[in-house]
């Protein structure tokens, strides 16, 4: 069994998840981004080979409002160094933007582990949300509601 690898890009990553407050500490942002982006990139590559520009567009739609393109390139290079993905530039093409990335067997195994961990987390969070709603008299949690409105 392959150990799940979280790849930390070296660049300072700007990441804003849909509707979620983000920490301002760059190290924390990079760590959160790597935890989110590594499996997201692997999921997209499980759907088929892609160029970094295609991955950036899909990531923007999937989980990130803003993504530093250099950080994505760093993440892809690190994923390739860990043998989670491979890449190639089509023969006769000199444009590095045409590089296509493909998921490896090891990357597929790492993705399976990440999905299993996410499913466990989802089950736990669902139970916690249900218990919260019961303890709050049936009120749903609204993160943007002010604390003084209770």
Coordinates of C-alpha atoms in Angstrom, one line a residue:
X1 CA 0.0 0.0 0.0
X2 CA 1.4 3.4 -1.0
X3 CA 1.4 6.1 1.7
X4 CA -0.7 9.2 0.8
X5 CA 1.7 12.0 0.0
X6 CA 0.7 15.6 0.5
X7 CA 2.6 17.8 -1.8
X8 CA 3.5 21.3 -0.5
X9 CA 4.2 23.7 -3.3
X10 CA 7.1 26.0 -2.6
X11 CA 5.4 29.2 -3.9
X12 CA 3.2 31.3 -1.7
X13 CA -0.2 30.2 -2.8
X14 CA -3.2 32.4 -3.0
X15 CA -6.3 30.3 -2.5
X16 CA -9.8 31.3 -1.7
X17 CA -12.3 28.5 -1.3
X18 CA -15.9 29.3 -2.1
X19 CA -17.4 31.3 0.7
X20 CA -14.8 30.2 3.3
X21 CA -12.7 32.5 5.4
X22 CA -9.0 32.0 4.7
X23 CA -6.1 32.3 7.1
X24 CA -3.7 35.1 6.4
X25 CA -0.5 33.2 7.4
X26 CA 1.2 32.1 4.2
X27 CA 2.5 28.9 5.7
X28 CA -1.0 27.9 6.8
X29 CA -2.4 28.8 3.4
X30 CA 0.2 26.7 1.6
X31 CA -0.5 23.7 3.9
X32 CA -4.3 24.0 3.4
X33 CA -3.9 24.5 -0.3
X34 CA -1.7 21.4 -0.6
X35 CA -4.2 19.3 1.4
X36 CA -7.0 20.5 -0.9
X37 CA -5.2 20.8 -4.2
X38 CA -3.2 17.6 -4.3
X39 CA -6.3 15.3 -4.3
X40 CA -8.2 17.8 -6.5
X41 CA -5.5 17.6 -9.1
X42 CA -5.4 13.8 -8.9
X43 CA -9.2 13.6 -9.3
X44 CA -9.0 15.8 -12.4
X45 CA -6.2 13.7 -13.9
X46 CA -8.2 10.5 -13.1
X47 CA -10.7 11.8 -15.5
X48 CA -8.0 12.0 -18.2
X49 CA -4.7 13.6 -19.2
X50 CA -4.6 17.4 -19.1
X51 CA -2.4 20.5 -19.6
X52 CA -1.8 22.8 -16.6
X53 CA -4.0 25.5 -18.1
X54 CA -6.9 23.0 -18.3
X55 CA -6.2 21.9 -14.7
X56 CA -6.2 25.5 -13.6
X57 CA -9.6 26.2 -15.2
X58 CA -11.1 23.0 -13.7
X59 CA -9.7 23.8 -10.3
X60 CA -11.2 27.2 -10.4
X61 CA -14.6 25.7 -11.1
X62 CA -14.1 22.8 -8.6
X63 CA -12.7 24.4 -5.5
X64 CA -10.7 27.6 -5.9
X65 CA -11.7 31.0 -6.8
X66 CA -8.1 32.1 -7.2
X67 CA -5.1 30.0 -7.9
X68 CA -1.5 31.1 -8.5
X69 CA -0.5 29.4 -11.7
X70 CA 3.1 29.1 -10.6
X71 CA 2.0 27.3 -7.5
X72 CA 0.1 24.8 -9.6
X73 CA 3.2 24.3 -11.7
X74 CA 5.2 23.7 -8.6
X75 CA 2.6 21.2 -7.3
X76 CA 2.6 19.3 -10.6
X77 CA 6.4 19.2 -10.6
X78 CA 6.3 17.8 -7.0
X79 CA 3.7 15.3 -7.9
X80 CA 5.8 14.1 -10.8
X81 CA 8.9 13.9 -8.5
X82 CA 6.7 11.7 -6.2
X83 CA 5.7 9.5 -9.1
X84 CA 2.0 10.4 -8.7
X85 CA 1.8 11.9 -12.2
X86 CA 3.9 11.7 -15.4
X87 CA 4.1 14.4 -18.1
X88 CA 5.2 14.7 -21.7
X89 CA 5.4 17.3 -24.4
X90 CA 4.1 16.1 -27.7
X91 CA 6.8 15.2 -30.2
X92 CA 8.0 18.1 -32.3
X93 CA 6.4 20.7 -30.0
X94 CA 8.6 23.2 -28.3
X95 CA 5.9 25.0 -26.3
X96 CA 6.1 23.9 -22.6
X97 CA 2.5 25.0 -22.2
X98 CA 1.6 21.9 -24.3
X99 CA 2.9 19.6 -21.6
X100 CA 0.2 17.0 -20.7
X101 CA 0.0 15.4 -17.3
X102 CA -1.3 11.9 -16.6
X103 CA -2.1 10.1 -13.4
X104 CA 0.1 7.1 -12.6
X105 CA -0.9 3.9 -10.8
X106 CA 0.7 5.2 -7.6
X107 CA -1.2 8.5 -8.0
X108 CA -4.5 6.5 -8.4
X109 CA -3.7 4.7 -5.2
X110 CA -2.9 7.9 -3.4
X111 CA -6.1 9.4 -4.7
X112 CA -8.1 6.4 -3.4
X113 CA -6.6 7.0 0.1
X114 CA -7.4 10.7 0.0
X115 CA -11.0 10.0 -1.0
X116 CA -11.4 7.4 1.7
X117 CA -10.1 9.9 4.3
X118 CA -12.4 12.6 2.9
X119 CA -15.4 10.2 3.2
X120 CA -14.5 9.5 6.8
X121 CA -14.2 13.2 7.6
X122 CA -17.5 13.8 5.8
X123 CA -19.3 11.1 8.0
X124 CA -17.9 12.6 11.2
X125 CA -18.8 16.2 10.2
X126 CA -22.3 15.1 9.2
X127 CA -22.8 13.5 12.7
X128 CA -21.5 16.6 14.3
X129 CA -23.8 18.9 12.3
X130 CA -26.8 16.7 13.1
X131 CA -25.9 16.8 16.8
X132 CA -25.4 20.5 16.7
X133 CA -28.8 21.0 15.0
X134 CA -30.5 18.9 17.7
X135 CA -28.8 20.8 20.5
X136 CA -29.7 24.1 18.9
X137 CA -33.4 23.3 18.8
X138 CA -33.5 22.5 15.1
X139 CA -31.7 25.6 14.0
X140 CA -29.2 25.1 11.2
X141 CA -25.7 26.5 11.6
X142 CA -25.2 29.6 9.6
X143 CA -21.5 30.7 9.7
X144 CA -22.3 34.3 8.7
X145 CA -25.0 34.9 11.4
X146 CA -23.8 37.2 14.1
X147 CA -23.3 35.7 17.6
X148 CA -25.5 38.4 19.1
X149 CA -28.6 37.2 17.1
X150 CA -29.2 34.2 19.4

